[in-house]
Amino acid sequence: MTFKPQIKIPATYMRGGTSKGVFFNLDDLPEVCKVAGAARDAMLLRVIGSPDPYHKQTDGMGGATSSTSKSVILSKSSKIDHDVDYLFGQVSIDKPFVDWSGNCGNLTAAVGSFAIGQGLVDVERIPKNGIATVRIWQENISKTIIAQVPMIDGEVQETGDFELDGVTFPAAEVQVEFMSPVDASEAMFPTGNLVDDLEVPGVGTFKVTMINAGIPTIFLNAEAINYTGIELQTDINSDKKALAMFETIRAYGAIKMGLIDDIEQAADRQHTPKVAFVGQSQDYTSSSAKTINADDIDLNVRALSMGLLHHAMMGTAAVAIGTAAVIPGTLVNLAAGGSERKSVVFGHPSGTLKVGAEAVQDKGDWTVNKVVMSRSARILMKGSVYIPGNVFDHL
């Protein structure tokens, strides 16, 4: 057997929000990977180090969690009034597939700075000092996102004093606006109801709010599944029975939301929908031993990503939380006290997050104009990644 030399691909390793991923400029990819398909997926799997039956991703750039098994491909936008096209791939850790069904709201915070550094944003749109407004076309979900990127002396300002719970060190604040995060052709609430009864064979029947905003999400009440809403990762991720319960709920919820036709299809759509449970505000100690006071938050939310409880909160799920919170009658809104609001502060395993949302009702149907939150981003390493030259031989 002939072993080909490694293939060298320019790449940047970045943190965005509470996630990390490998960022690529589309023009830098091997020719066979410049279009969607098996070759591109094979490349990303090998870069990240999947599939890995050891669940470590030791032979790749992944960190063996849903927050660190991610990839991003950017290109100069083909859309009018946009600067950059952003494609996100959630790489499975132990299975040979890349899920393209949704966005990563956390890594979105790094898209603007990467795009500026790669020359994908026209120079006349970038101030020497101040805020660069980067108009992002999110290809996975066909939505516009606006990133406000701070600039100093013509360079992206990454350092600062903005603190984001779930990230150890402070950095520069990046405001991210998710514009009209629900397709006009789709219903925000796919069943037409703010609250549904979801029957899950072998598990039970639960009150749920199912929403398409940011990312398809299923919300349950914590007490309905014998939780309090202040759980940390260790409370759930070590409980195989609980994880199986959540995955079953997710699968049957996906059917009811119209995302899949058959329960077996859920295994090939791990990234969406998300499952989250909500509880009323109460004191708790975060994963970093920080005391979170009930008076400082409106409610508690815990969410699962790729089969495990997330260590903080996915950015796209935060969009769903913010949207649901400002719509009276949803489980999220009720957990927050049931009042009218324009923003919400929720507790998650690593701390708190504030999200603002503009939602309006017209003839009984709800729409959301935008959802806003602050994140931060930073380049961790820039150079090239390497993959074995025979990675495409089996295709």
Short mmCIF file of N, CA, C and O in Angstrom, two decimals, residues 252-335:
data_model
loop_
_atom_site.label_atom_id
_atom_site.label_comp_id
_atom_site.label_asym_id
_atom_site.label_seq_id
_atom_site.Cartn_x
_atom_site.Cartn_y
_atom_site.Cartn_z
N TYR A 252 -38.70 12.30 19.40
CA TYR A 252 -40.14 12.42 19.20
C TYR A 252 -40.56 13.88 19.01
O TYR A 252 -41.52 14.18 18.29
N GLY A 253 -39.82 14.79 19.64
CA GLY A 253 -40.08 16.20 19.41
C GLY A 253 -39.75 16.60 17.98
O GLY A 253 -40.45 17.43 17.37
N ALA A 254 -38.68 16.04 17.43
CA ALA A 254 -38.29 16.33 16.05
C ALA A 254 -39.38 15.90 15.06
O ALA A 254 -39.65 16.60 14.08
N ILE A 255 -40.01 14.78 15.36
CA ILE A 255 -41.12 14.34 14.51
C ILE A 255 -42.28 15.32 14.59
O ILE A 255 -42.85 15.74 13.57
N LYS A 256 -42.63 15.72 15.81
CA LYS A 256 -43.77 16.62 15.99
C LYS A 256 -43.49 17.99 15.38
O LYS A 256 -44.41 18.68 14.92
N MET A 257 -42.22 18.40 15.34
CA MET A 257 -41.85 19.67 14.73
C MET A 257 -41.76 19.58 13.22
O MET A 257 -41.56 20.60 12.54
N GLY A 258 -41.87 18.38 12.68
CA GLY A 258 -41.81 18.20 11.23
C GLY A 258 -40.39 18.19 10.69
O GLY A 258 -40.18 18.34 9.47
N LEU A 259 -39.40 17.98 11.55
CA LEU A 259 -38.01 17.98 11.11
C LEU A 259 -37.58 16.64 10.54
O LEU A 259 -36.67 16.58 9.71
N ILE A 260 -38.20 15.58 11.02
CA ILE A 260 -37.92 14.23 10.50
C ILE A 260 -39.25 13.50 10.34
O ILE A 260 -40.27 13.90 10.90
N ASP A 261 -39.22 12.44 9.56
CA ASP A 261 -40.43 11.66 9.30
C ASP A 261 -40.47 10.38 10.10
O ASP A 261 -41.55 9.82 10.35
N ASP A 262 -39.30 9.91 10.49
CA ASP A 262 -39.20 8.62 11.16
C ASP A 262 -38.24 8.75 12.34
O ASP A 262 -37.24 9.46 12.26
N ILE A 263 -38.53 8.06 13.42
CA ILE A 263 -37.75 8.18 14.64
C ILE A 263 -36.28 7.81 14.42
O ILE A 263 -35.38 8.37 15.05
N GLU A 264 -36.01 6.91 13.49
CA GLU A 264 -34.64 6.48 13.22
C GLU A 264 -33.80 7.60 12.62
O GLU A 264 -32.57 7.59 12.71
N GLN A 265 -34.45 8.57 11.98
CA GLN A 265 -33.71 9.66 11.34
C GLN A 265 -33.06 10.60 12.34
O GLN A 265 -32.15 11.36 12.00
N ALA A 266 -33.49 10.57 13.58
CA ALA A 266 -32.94 11.47 14.60
C ALA A 266 -31.45 11.23 14.82
O ALA A 266 -30.70 12.17 15.12
N ALA A 267 -31.01 9.99 14.64
CA ALA A 267 -29.59 9.66 14.85
C ALA A 267 -28.69 10.36 13.85
O ALA A 267 -27.51 10.61 14.13
N ASP A 268 -29.22 10.68 12.67
CA ASP A 268 -28.44 11.37 11.64
C ASP A 268 -28.68 12.87 11.64
O ASP A 268 -28.28 13.57 10.72
N ARG A 269 -29.36 13.36 12.68
CA ARG A 269 -29.61 14.80 12.80
C ARG A 269 -29.37 15.18 14.26
O ARG A 269 -30.25 15.65 14.97
N GLN A 270 -28.15 15.00 14.70
CA GLN A 270 -27.82 15.20 16.11
C GLN A 270 -27.79 16.67 16.51
O GLN A 270 -28.02 17.01 17.67
N HIS A 271 -27.48 17.55 15.57
CA HIS A 271 -27.32 18.97 15.89
C HIS A 271 -28.65 19.67 16.17
O HIS A 271 -28.71 20.61 16.95
N THR A 272 -29.70 19.19 15.52
CA THR A 272 -31.03 19.79 15.70
C THR A 272 -32.09 18.70 15.77
O THR A 272 -31.94 17.65 15.14
N PRO A 273 -33.18 18.96 16.53
CA PRO A 273 -33.42 20.12 17.38
C PRO A 273 -32.67 20.01 18.70
O PRO A 273 -32.16 18.94 19.04
N LYS A 274 -32.60 21.11 19.43
CA LYS A 274 -32.03 21.10 20.77
C LYS A 274 -33.14 20.81 21.78
O LYS A 274 -34.32 21.06 21.52
N VAL A 275 -32.75 20.28 22.93
CA VAL A 275 -33.68 20.08 24.05
C VAL A 275 -33.18 20.90 25.22
O VAL A 275 -31.99 20.87 25.55
N ALA A 276 -34.09 21.65 25.84
CA ALA A 276 -33.72 22.46 27.01
C ALA A 276 -34.81 22.37 28.05
O ALA A 276 -35.98 22.14 27.71
N PHE A 277 -34.43 22.52 29.31
CA PHE A 277 -35.45 22.55 30.36
C PHE A 277 -35.29 23.81 31.19
O PHE A 277 -34.17 24.30 31.39
N VAL A 278 -36.42 24.33 31.63
CA VAL A 278 -36.45 25.63 32.30
C VAL A 278 -36.99 25.50 33.72
O VAL A 278 -37.79 24.62 34.02
N GLY A 279 -36.53 26.40 34.58
CA GLY A 279 -37.00 26.45 35.95
C GLY A 279 -37.01 27.88 36.44
O GLY A 279 -36.31 28.75 35.90
N GLN A 280 -37.77 28.15 37.43
CA GLN A 280 -37.83 29.49 37.99
C GLN A 280 -36.49 29.89 38.59
O GLN A 280 -35.68 29.04 38.95
N SER A 281 -36.26 31.19 38.69
CA SER A 281 -34.99 31.68 39.22
C SER A 281 -34.79 31.21 40.65
O SER A 281 -35.72 31.22 41.45
N GLN A 282 -33.59 30.77 40.95
CA GLN A 282 -33.20 30.40 42.30
C GLN A 282 -31.68 30.46 42.41
O GLN A 282 -30.97 30.42 41.40
N ASP A 283 -31.21 30.60 43.62
CA ASP A 283 -29.77 30.67 43.85
C ASP A 283 -29.11 29.34 43.46
O ASP A 283 -29.69 28.27 43.65
N TYR A 284 -27.90 29.44 42.93
CA TYR A 284 -27.11 28.22 42.71
C TYR A 284 -25.64 28.60 42.56
O TYR A 284 -25.29 29.78 42.46
N THR A 285 -24.80 27.61 42.57
CA THR A 285 -23.37 27.80 42.39
C THR A 285 -22.98 27.29 41.02
O THR A 285 -23.25 26.13 40.69
N SER A 286 -22.37 28.14 40.22
CA SER A 286 -22.01 27.77 38.85
C SER A 286 -20.84 26.79 38.84
O SER A 286 -20.22 26.52 39.87
N SER A 287 -20.50 26.31 37.66
CA SER A 287 -19.41 25.34 37.52
C SER A 287 -18.06 25.93 37.89
O SER A 287 -17.11 25.19 38.17
N SER A 288 -17.95 27.27 37.90
CA SER A 288 -16.70 27.92 38.30
C SER A 288 -16.73 28.35 39.76
O SER A 288 -15.90 29.16 40.20
N ALA A 289 -17.72 27.85 40.51
CA ALA A 289 -17.89 28.16 41.93
C ALA A 289 -18.37 29.58 42.17
O ALA A 289 -18.28 30.10 43.29
N LYS A 290 -18.90 30.21 41.15
CA LYS A 290 -19.47 31.55 41.27
C LYS A 290 -20.91 31.45 41.79
O LYS A 290 -21.69 30.63 41.32
N THR A 291 -21.25 32.28 42.77
CA THR A 291 -22.61 32.29 43.30
C THR A 291 -23.53 33.11 42.40
O THR A 291 -23.25 34.28 42.13
N ILE A 292 -24.58 32.48 41.94
CA ILE A 292 -25.58 33.15 41.11
C ILE A 292 -26.81 33.39 41.99
O ILE A 292 -27.39 32.45 42.54
N ASN A 293 -27.18 34.65 42.14
CA ASN A 293 -28.31 35.02 42.99
C ASN A 293 -29.60 35.02 42.18
O ASN A 293 -29.65 35.52 41.06
N ALA A 294 -30.65 34.49 42.79
CA ALA A 294 -31.94 34.42 42.13
C ALA A 294 -32.44 35.80 41.69
O ALA A 294 -33.08 35.93 40.65
N ASP A 295 -32.11 36.83 42.46
CA ASP A 295 -32.57 38.18 42.14
C ASP A 295 -31.90 38.75 40.90
O ASP A 295 -32.37 39.75 40.34
N ASP A 296 -30.81 38.14 40.46
CA ASP A 296 -30.06 38.65 39.32
C ASP A 296 -30.47 38.01 38.00
O ASP A 296 -29.95 38.39 36.94
N ILE A 297 -31.34 37.02 38.05
CA ILE A 297 -31.78 36.33 36.83
C ILE A 297 -33.30 36.24 36.81
O ILE A 297 -33.97 36.39 37.83
N ASP A 298 -33.82 35.98 35.61
CA ASP A 298 -35.26 35.83 35.44
C ASP A 298 -35.71 34.37 35.51
O ASP A 298 -36.83 34.07 35.91
N LEU A 299 -34.82 33.48 35.10
CA LEU A 299 -35.11 32.05 35.13
C LEU A 299 -33.82 31.29 34.95
O LEU A 299 -32.77 31.87 34.66
N ASN A 300 -33.88 29.97 35.09
CA ASN A 300 -32.75 29.10 34.81
C ASN A 300 -33.06 28.25 33.59
O ASN A 300 -34.21 27.80 33.41
N VAL A 301 -32.05 28.02 32.77
CA VAL A 301 -32.21 27.18 31.58
C VAL A 301 -31.00 26.26 31.47
O VAL A 301 -29.86 26.69 31.65
N ARG A 302 -31.27 25.01 31.18
CA ARG A 302 -30.22 24.04 30.91
C ARG A 302 -30.53 23.41 29.55
O ARG A 302 -31.67 23.04 29.28
N ALA A 303 -29.51 23.28 28.70
CA ALA A 303 -29.74 22.78 27.35
C ALA A 303 -28.75 21.69 26.99
O ALA A 303 -27.60 21.71 27.45
N LEU A 304 -29.19 20.76 26.18
CA LEU A 304 -28.34 19.68 25.71
C LEU A 304 -27.91 19.92 24.27
O LEU A 304 -28.69 20.43 23.46
N SER A 305 -26.66 19.56 23.98
CA SER A 305 -26.13 19.67 22.64
C SER A 305 -25.38 18.40 22.29
O SER A 305 -24.53 17.95 23.06
N MET A 306 -25.72 17.81 21.17
CA MET A 306 -25.08 16.58 20.71
C MET A 306 -25.12 15.50 21.79
O MET A 306 -24.17 14.77 22.02
N GLY A 307 -26.25 15.43 22.50
CA GLY A 307 -26.47 14.35 23.44
C GLY A 307 -25.99 14.57 24.85
O GLY A 307 -26.15 13.68 25.69
N LEU A 308 -25.39 15.73 25.13
CA LEU A 308 -24.88 16.00 26.47
C LEU A 308 -25.28 17.39 26.92
O LEU A 308 -25.49 18.29 26.11
N LEU A 309 -25.37 17.58 28.25
CA LEU A 309 -25.68 18.90 28.78
C LEU A 309 -24.53 19.85 28.45
O LEU A 309 -23.37 19.56 28.69
N HIS A 310 -24.88 21.01 27.88
CA HIS A 310 -23.88 22.00 27.49
C HIS A 310 -23.28 22.66 28.72
O HIS A 310 -23.97 22.88 29.71
N HIS A 311 -22.00 23.03 28.64
CA HIS A 311 -21.33 23.61 29.81
C HIS A 311 -21.76 25.04 30.07
O HIS A 311 -21.58 25.57 31.17
N ALA A 312 -22.35 25.69 29.06
CA ALA A 312 -22.85 27.06 29.23
C ALA A 312 -24.18 27.16 28.49
O ALA A 312 -25.18 26.60 28.93
N MET A 313 -24.18 27.85 27.33
CA MET A 313 -25.39 27.91 26.51
C MET A 313 -25.00 28.12 25.05
O MET A 313 -24.18 29.01 24.75
N MET A 314 -25.55 27.32 24.17
CA MET A 314 -25.32 27.50 22.75
C MET A 314 -25.90 28.84 22.32
O MET A 314 -26.97 29.24 22.78
N GLY A 315 -25.20 29.54 21.45
CA GLY A 315 -25.67 30.85 21.01
C GLY A 315 -27.01 30.80 20.31
O GLY A 315 -27.89 31.66 20.53
N THR A 316 -27.19 29.79 19.47
CA THR A 316 -28.47 29.67 18.75
C THR A 316 -29.60 29.32 19.71
O THR A 316 -30.73 29.78 19.53
N ALA A 317 -29.31 28.51 20.73
CA ALA A 317 -30.33 28.20 21.72
C ALA A 317 -30.68 29.44 22.53
O ALA A 317 -31.83 29.63 22.95
N ALA A 318 -29.68 30.31 22.74
CA ALA A 318 -29.95 31.57 23.43
C ALA A 318 -30.90 32.44 22.62
O ALA A 318 -31.73 33.17 23.19
N VAL A 319 -30.81 32.37 21.29
CA VAL A 319 -31.77 33.07 20.43
C VAL A 319 -33.17 32.52 20.66
O VAL A 319 -34.14 33.28 20.80
N ALA A 320 -33.28 31.20 20.73
CA ALA A 320 -34.58 30.59 20.99
C ALA A 320 -35.11 30.97 22.37
O ALA A 320 -36.30 31.26 22.53
N ILE A 321 -34.22 31.00 23.37
CA ILE A 321 -34.63 31.37 24.73
C ILE A 321 -35.11 32.81 24.76
O ILE A 321 -36.18 33.12 25.32
N GLY A 322 -34.33 33.71 24.17
CA GLY A 322 -34.70 35.13 24.16
C GLY A 322 -36.02 35.38 23.46
O GLY A 322 -36.85 36.17 23.92
N THR A 323 -36.23 34.68 22.35
CA THR A 323 -37.48 34.84 21.60
C THR A 323 -38.66 34.32 22.40
O THR A 323 -39.68 35.00 22.54
N ALA A 324 -38.53 33.09 22.91
CA ALA A 324 -39.63 32.49 23.66
C ALA A 324 -39.94 33.28 24.93
O ALA A 324 -41.10 33.37 25.35
N ALA A 325 -38.91 33.88 25.53
CA ALA A 325 -39.10 34.61 26.79
C ALA A 325 -39.98 35.84 26.62
O ALA A 325 -40.68 36.24 27.56
N VAL A 326 -39.94 36.47 25.43
CA VAL A 326 -40.72 37.71 25.25
C VAL A 326 -42.11 37.44 24.68
O VAL A 326 -42.86 38.39 24.43
N ILE A 327 -42.45 36.18 24.49
CA ILE A 327 -43.78 35.82 23.98
C ILE A 327 -44.61 35.24 25.12
O ILE A 327 -44.34 34.14 25.59
N PRO A 328 -45.60 35.98 25.60
CA PRO A 328 -46.42 35.52 26.73
C PRO A 328 -47.07 34.17 26.47
O PRO A 328 -47.63 33.94 25.40
N GLY A 329 -46.92 33.30 27.45
CA GLY A 329 -47.59 32.00 27.36
C GLY A 329 -46.68 30.83 27.07
O GLY A 329 -47.08 29.67 27.27
N THR A 330 -45.47 31.07 26.59
CA THR A 330 -44.55 29.96 26.37
C THR A 330 -44.03 29.47 27.73
O THR A 330 -44.09 30.19 28.72
N LEU A 331 -43.49 28.27 27.75
CA LEU A 331 -42.94 27.76 29.00
C LEU A 331 -41.77 28.59 29.49
O LEU A 331 -41.56 28.75 30.70
N VAL A 332 -41.01 29.14 28.55
CA VAL A 332 -39.89 30.00 28.93
C VAL A 332 -40.39 31.28 29.57
O VAL A 332 -39.90 31.71 30.62
N ASN A 333 -41.38 31.90 28.95
CA ASN A 333 -41.96 33.13 29.49
C ASN A 333 -42.59 32.89 30.85
O ASN A 333 -42.42 33.68 31.79
N LEU A 334 -43.29 31.79 31.00
CA LEU A 334 -43.95 31.48 32.27
C LEU A 334 -42.93 31.23 33.37
O LEU A 334 -43.11 31.66 34.51
N ALA A 335 -41.83 30.54 33.03
CA ALA A 335 -40.79 30.29 34.02
C ALA A 335 -40.13 31.59 34.47
O ALA A 335 -39.64 31.71 35.59
#
